[in-house]
């Protein structure tokens, strides 16, 4: 199994509070991604990173920011959590670009905003 | 972007073969067809991919139509552990670092 660890695995937070989710990899893969998964929407890309300090937005980036100060860690921050951000968040990694490369996913973080 | 269409759900009996269809009628010549699956309470995992020819690996087989407008993921002997949501995804050439675009997939139920 690819070495991807998401933390925390579960979190309940209050509306308006900041929340940071962490994705840690031991594979030294260059590309890292954050997705959210909601019923009826499948997985949607929030942000991704193509190197240290290099990040870009996905299709549902509003309300989220990311940082990648080292290869192994990719942080997702909800600046001020809202109930609409209640979701399951998945981190993924990939070694290189190209249509033949597979992605590896973490176990997910279940976030509930009350 | 080329899109895929999959049945919402399918059932299979344990130890029988399963054929999961995917339609991708707007596929372009350089799009690869990838399959991922998501077991309950887990992240997606890669299953198989192909371009034009049929492909086999330890998990499954991928049969691609000659016109590439459809494909079928084949699980040769379904087990209870194969119960999952199966996603058919097109990898778009030139999409650089952007990731896979997931649809809603097919929920496979395996009956004992």
mmCIF file of C-alpha atoms in Angstrom:
data_model
loop_
_atom_site.group_PDB
_atom_site.id
_atom_site.type_symbol
_atom_site.label_atom_id
_atom_site.label_comp_id
_atom_site.label_asym_id
_atom_site.label_seq_id
_atom_site.Cartn_x
_atom_site.Cartn_y
_atom_site.Cartn_z
ATOM 1 C CA UNK A 1 0.000 0.000 0.000
ATOM 2 C CA UNK A 2 1.173 3.499 -0.794
ATOM 3 C CA UNK A 3 2.344 5.406 2.253
ATOM 4 C CA UNK A 4 -0.339 8.054 2.658
ATOM 5 C CA UNK A 5 -1.627 9.133 6.033
ATOM 6 C CA UNK A 6 -4.464 11.553 6.557
ATOM 7 C CA UNK A 7 -5.054 13.201 9.897
ATOM 8 C CA UNK A 8 -7.301 13.495 11.666
ATOM 9 C CA UNK A 9 -9.524 10.658 10.433
ATOM 10 C CA UNK A 10 -12.602 12.200 12.020
ATOM 11 C CA UNK A 11 -13.313 15.710 13.189
ATOM 12 C CA UNK A 12 -16.309 17.642 14.421
ATOM 13 C CA UNK A 13 -15.973 21.394 14.465
ATOM 14 C CA UNK A 14 -18.168 24.438 14.892
ATOM 15 C CA UNK A 15 -19.230 26.814 12.174
ATOM 16 C CA UNK A 16 -16.818 29.691 11.788
ATOM 17 C CA UNK A 17 -13.760 27.972 13.203
ATOM 18 C CA UNK A 18 -10.611 27.303 11.161
ATOM 19 C CA UNK A 19 -9.763 23.682 10.436
ATOM 20 C CA UNK A 20 -6.610 22.142 8.996
ATOM 21 C CA UNK A 21 -6.416 18.664 7.534
ATOM 22 C CA UNK A 22 -3.076 17.048 6.931
ATOM 23 C CA UNK A 23 -1.933 14.640 4.245
ATOM 24 C CA UNK A 24 1.448 13.013 4.779
ATOM 25 C CA UNK A 25 3.187 10.753 2.249
ATOM 26 C CA UNK A 26 6.316 8.666 2.459
ATOM 27 C CA UNK A 27 6.544 7.938 -1.286
ATOM 28 C CA UNK A 28 8.345 11.130 -2.329
ATOM 29 C CA UNK A 29 5.713 11.664 -5.022
ATOM 30 C CA UNK A 30 5.689 15.052 -6.631
ATOM 31 C CA UNK A 31 1.944 15.552 -7.094
ATOM 32 C CA UNK A 32 -0.575 15.757 -4.277
ATOM 33 C CA UNK A 33 -4.306 16.412 -4.389
ATOM 34 C CA UNK A 34 -7.241 17.144 -2.141
ATOM 35 C CA UNK A 35 -10.710 15.906 -3.045
ATOM 36 C CA UNK A 36 -14.018 16.047 -1.275
ATOM 37 C CA UNK A 37 -16.715 13.422 -1.625
ATOM 38 C CA UNK A 38 -20.398 14.086 -1.109
ATOM 39 C CA UNK A 39 -23.448 11.970 -1.887
ATOM 40 C CA UNK A 40 -24.607 12.611 -5.428
ATOM 41 C CA UNK A 41 -21.417 14.446 -6.423
ATOM 42 C CA UNK A 42 -18.720 11.816 -6.487
ATOM 43 C CA UNK A 43 -15.192 13.042 -5.872
ATOM 44 C CA UNK A 44 -14.448 16.664 -6.682
ATOM 45 C CA UNK A 45 -11.010 18.231 -6.833
ATOM 46 C CA UNK A 46 -10.398 21.065 -4.362
ATOM 47 C CA UNK A 47 -6.717 21.926 -4.814
ATOM 48 C CA UNK A 48 -3.613 20.204 -6.016
ATOM 49 C CA UNK A 49 0.125 20.642 -5.788
ATOM 50 C CA UNK A 50 2.789 19.948 -8.389
ATOM 51 C CA UNK A 51 5.749 20.608 -6.142
ATOM 52 C CA UNK A 52 6.878 22.313 -2.968
ATOM 53 C CA UNK A 53 5.172 25.691 -2.762
ATOM 54 C CA UNK A 54 3.465 25.080 -6.120
ATOM 55 C CA UNK A 55 -0.286 24.732 -5.874
ATOM 56 C CA UNK A 56 -3.328 25.375 -7.998
ATOM 57 C CA UNK A 57 -7.092 25.408 -7.663
ATOM 58 C CA UNK A 58 -9.482 22.647 -8.547
ATOM 59 C CA UNK A 59 -13.168 22.860 -9.347
ATOM 60 C CA UNK A 60 -14.426 23.503 -5.790
ATOM 61 C CA UNK A 61 -11.691 25.629 -4.214
ATOM 62 C CA UNK A 62 -13.797 28.414 -2.692
ATOM 63 C CA UNK A 63 -13.436 28.492 1.089
ATOM 64 C CA UNK A 64 -10.293 26.353 1.071
ATOM 65 C CA UNK A 65 -6.596 27.081 1.027
ATOM 66 C CA UNK A 66 -3.616 24.763 0.851
ATOM 67 C CA UNK A 67 0.060 24.792 1.623
ATOM 68 C CA UNK A 68 2.943 22.550 0.776
ATOM 69 C CA UNK A 69 6.195 23.522 2.477
ATOM 70 C CA UNK A 70 7.760 20.085 2.140
ATOM 71 C CA UNK A 71 7.381 17.271 -0.349
ATOM 72 C CA UNK A 72 5.761 14.937 2.133
ATOM 73 C CA UNK A 73 3.057 17.195 3.565
ATOM 74 C CA UNK A 74 0.049 18.835 1.938
ATOM 75 C CA UNK A 75 -2.249 20.796 4.238
ATOM 76 C CA UNK A 76 -5.837 21.738 3.524
ATOM 77 C CA UNK A 77 -7.262 24.638 5.540
ATOM 78 C CA UNK A 78 -10.844 25.699 5.897
ATOM 79 C CA UNK A 79 -10.464 29.311 6.889
ATOM 80 C CA UNK A 80 -13.915 29.557 8.458
ATOM 81 C CA UNK A 81 -15.777 26.269 8.367
ATOM 82 C CA UNK A 82 -19.365 26.190 7.127
ATOM 83 C CA UNK A 83 -21.951 23.434 7.221
ATOM 84 C CA UNK A 84 -21.638 23.029 3.448
ATOM 85 C CA UNK A 85 -18.076 21.858 4.020
ATOM 86 C CA UNK A 86 -19.260 18.823 5.929
ATOM 87 C CA UNK A 87 -17.846 16.058 3.772
ATOM 88 C CA UNK A 88 -15.332 13.269 3.463
ATOM 89 C CA UNK A 89 -11.964 14.574 2.318
ATOM 90 C CA UNK A 90 -9.473 12.435 0.419
ATOM 91 C CA UNK A 91 -5.859 13.099 -0.296
ATOM 92 C CA UNK A 92 -4.200 11.535 -3.341
ATOM 93 C CA UNK A 93 -0.648 11.362 -4.631
ATOM 94 C CA UNK A 94 0.900 10.669 -7.989
ATOM 95 C CA UNK A 95 4.493 10.182 -9.010
ATOM 96 C CA UNK A 96 4.514 11.991 -12.338
ATOM 97 C CA UNK A 97 2.172 13.381 -14.936
ATOM 98 C CA UNK A 98 1.014 11.315 -17.832
ATOM 99 C CA UNK A 99 -2.048 9.321 -18.661
ATOM 100 C CA UNK A 100 -0.446 6.059 -17.616
ATOM 101 C CA UNK A 101 0.286 6.941 -14.031
ATOM 102 C CA UNK A 102 -2.014 5.766 -11.307
ATOM 103 C CA UNK A 103 -3.057 7.790 -8.313
ATOM 104 C CA UNK A 104 -2.976 6.547 -4.740
ATOM 105 C CA UNK A 105 -5.566 7.701 -2.253
ATOM 106 C CA UNK A 106 -5.563 8.048 1.492
ATOM 107 C CA UNK A 107 -8.221 6.612 3.795
ATOM 108 C CA UNK A 108 -10.126 9.858 4.069
ATOM 109 C CA UNK A 109 -11.052 12.371 6.767
ATOM 110 C CA UNK A 110 -14.668 12.679 7.778
ATOM 111 C CA UNK A 111 -15.355 16.307 8.714
ATOM 112 C CA UNK A 112 -18.582 17.439 10.312
ATOM 113 C CA UNK A 113 -19.285 21.138 10.741
ATOM 114 C CA UNK A 114 -22.058 21.850 13.241
ATOM 115 C CA UNK B 1 -14.155 17.004 -21.590
ATOM 116 C CA UNK B 2 -15.206 13.559 -22.712
ATOM 117 C CA UNK B 3 -17.641 12.012 -20.267
ATOM 118 C CA UNK B 4 -18.494 8.481 -19.249
ATOM 119 C CA UNK B 5 -21.833 6.829 -18.570
ATOM 120 C CA UNK B 6 -22.185 3.880 -16.229
ATOM 121 C CA UNK B 7 -25.172 2.076 -14.733
ATOM 122 C CA UNK B 8 -25.906 3.234 -11.200
ATOM 123 C CA UNK B 9 -25.880 -0.259 -9.758
ATOM 124 C CA UNK B 10 -25.340 -3.919 -10.597
ATOM 125 C CA UNK B 11 -25.605 -7.195 -8.747
ATOM 126 C CA UNK B 12 -23.592 -10.333 -9.073
ATOM 127 C CA UNK B 13 -23.401 -13.686 -7.377
ATOM 128 C CA UNK B 14 -20.247 -14.674 -5.591
ATOM 129 C CA UNK B 15 -17.755 -16.634 -7.682
ATOM 130 C CA UNK B 16 -19.427 -15.643 -10.934
ATOM 131 C CA UNK B 17 -17.964 -13.295 -13.556
ATOM 132 C CA UNK B 18 -19.051 -9.660 -13.559
ATOM 133 C CA UNK B 19 -19.103 -7.374 -16.579
ATOM 134 C CA UNK B 20 -19.243 -3.676 -15.717
ATOM 135 C CA UNK B 21 -20.018 -1.513 -18.761
ATOM 136 C CA UNK B 22 -18.951 2.040 -19.501
ATOM 137 C CA UNK B 23 -19.968 4.230 -22.425
ATOM 138 C CA UNK B 24 -17.672 7.013 -23.572
ATOM 139 C CA UNK B 25 -18.967 7.950 -27.000
ATOM 140 C CA UNK B 26 -17.083 11.291 -27.130
ATOM 141 C CA UNK B 27 -13.697 9.791 -26.341
ATOM 142 C CA UNK B 28 -10.798 11.245 -28.285
ATOM 143 C CA UNK B 29 -8.048 9.274 -29.886
ATOM 144 C CA UNK B 30 -5.525 9.954 -27.142
ATOM 145 C CA UNK B 31 -7.736 9.398 -24.102
ATOM 146 C CA UNK B 32 -6.852 6.456 -21.910
ATOM 147 C CA UNK B 33 -9.607 4.558 -20.140
ATOM 148 C CA UNK B 34 -8.956 4.062 -16.438
ATOM 149 C CA UNK B 35 -10.922 2.144 -13.853
ATOM 150 C CA UNK B 36 -10.817 2.766 -10.138
ATOM 151 C CA UNK B 37 -12.899 1.269 -7.399
ATOM 152 C CA UNK B 38 -13.836 2.455 -3.940
ATOM 153 C CA UNK B 39 -14.463 -0.070 -1.212
ATOM 154 C CA UNK B 40 -16.728 0.998 1.663
ATOM 155 C CA UNK B 41 -15.156 3.620 3.913
ATOM 156 C CA UNK B 42 -11.943 3.702 1.888
ATOM 157 C CA UNK B 43 -10.345 5.890 -0.721
ATOM 158 C CA UNK B 44 -10.455 4.896 -4.382
ATOM 159 C CA UNK B 45 -7.903 2.419 -5.661
ATOM 160 C CA UNK B 46 -6.578 1.872 -9.147
ATOM 161 C CA UNK B 47 -7.834 -1.216 -10.970
ATOM 162 C CA UNK B 48 -6.693 -1.128 -14.589
ATOM 163 C CA UNK B 49 -6.303 1.089 -17.633
ATOM 164 C CA UNK B 50 -6.007 0.779 -21.403
ATOM 165 C CA UNK B 51 -5.964 2.663 -24.681
ATOM 166 C CA UNK B 52 -7.024 0.393 -27.531
ATOM 167 C CA UNK B 53 -6.157 -3.202 -26.780
ATOM 168 C CA UNK B 54 -7.703 -5.412 -24.156
ATOM 169 C CA UNK B 55 -5.719 -5.504 -20.943
ATOM 170 C CA UNK B 56 -5.357 -8.007 -18.137
ATOM 171 C CA UNK B 57 -3.862 -7.731 -14.684
ATOM 172 C CA UNK B 58 -4.165 -9.580 -11.416
ATOM 173 C CA UNK B 59 -7.317 -7.736 -10.450
ATOM 174 C CA UNK B 60 -9.360 -7.629 -13.630
ATOM 175 C CA UNK B 61 -9.554 -7.487 -17.404
ATOM 176 C CA UNK B 62 -10.486 -4.512 -19.536
ATOM 177 C CA UNK B 63 -12.215 -5.070 -22.852
ATOM 178 C CA UNK B 64 -12.277 -2.037 -25.144
ATOM 179 C CA UNK B 65 -14.627 -1.844 -28.107
ATOM 180 C CA UNK B 66 -13.049 -1.515 -31.503
ATOM 181 C CA UNK B 67 -14.463 1.995 -31.958
ATOM 182 C CA UNK B 68 -13.435 2.834 -28.351
ATOM 183 C CA UNK B 69 -16.855 4.264 -27.589
ATOM 184 C CA UNK B 70 -17.376 1.754 -24.833
ATOM 185 C CA UNK B 71 -15.449 -0.541 -22.539
ATOM 186 C CA UNK B 72 -16.151 -3.303 -20.050
ATOM 187 C CA UNK B 73 -14.394 -4.102 -16.822
ATOM 188 C CA UNK B 74 -14.424 -7.833 -16.194
ATOM 189 C CA UNK B 75 -14.022 -9.397 -12.788
ATOM 190 C CA UNK B 76 -13.536 -13.050 -13.543
ATOM 191 C CA UNK B 77 -14.733 -14.420 -10.233
ATOM 192 C CA UNK B 78 -16.487 -11.958 -7.978
ATOM 193 C CA UNK B 79 -15.858 -12.190 -4.272
ATOM 194 C CA UNK B 80 -17.614 -10.423 -1.440
ATOM 195 C CA UNK B 81 -14.588 -8.171 -1.177
ATOM 196 C CA UNK B 82 -15.261 -6.885 -4.699
ATOM 197 C CA UNK B 83 -18.397 -5.089 -3.531
ATOM 198 C CA UNK B 84 -17.536 -1.473 -4.234
ATOM 199 C CA UNK B 85 -18.273 1.542 -6.403
ATOM 200 C CA UNK B 86 -16.487 1.184 -9.733
ATOM 201 C CA UNK B 87 -15.484 4.310 -11.630
ATOM 202 C CA UNK B 88 -14.713 4.487 -15.334
ATOM 203 C CA UNK B 89 -12.558 7.546 -16.024
ATOM 204 C CA UNK B 90 -10.979 9.050 -19.111
ATOM 205 C CA UNK B 91 -7.490 10.401 -18.712
ATOM 206 C CA UNK B 92 -7.260 13.411 -20.949
ATOM 207 C CA UNK B 93 -3.969 13.884 -22.774
ATOM 208 C CA UNK B 94 -2.497 17.272 -22.028
ATOM 209 C CA UNK B 95 -4.303 17.620 -18.706
ATOM 210 C CA UNK B 96 -0.893 18.012 -17.052
ATOM 211 C CA UNK B 97 -1.065 17.825 -13.303
ATOM 212 C CA UNK B 98 -4.800 17.974 -12.952
ATOM 213 C CA UNK B 99 -6.355 14.885 -11.543
ATOM 214 C CA UNK B 100 -8.922 12.351 -12.458
ATOM 215 C CA UNK B 101 -12.500 13.450 -12.970
ATOM 216 C CA UNK B 102 -14.807 11.039 -11.191
ATOM 217 C CA UNK B 103 -18.415 10.438 -12.153
ATOM 218 C CA UNK B 104 -20.919 8.676 -9.933
ATOM 219 C CA UNK B 105 -19.762 5.171 -10.833
ATOM 220 C CA UNK B 106 -21.481 1.784 -10.561
ATOM 221 C CA UNK B 107 -22.309 0.327 -7.171
ATOM 222 C CA UNK B 108 -21.550 -3.390 -7.387
ATOM 223 C CA UNK B 109 -23.301 -5.667 -4.923
ATOM 224 C CA UNK B 110 -21.994 -9.221 -4.612
ATOM 225 C CA UNK B 111 -24.473 -11.723 -3.272
ATOM 226 C CA UNK B 112 -23.249 -14.764 -1.300
#
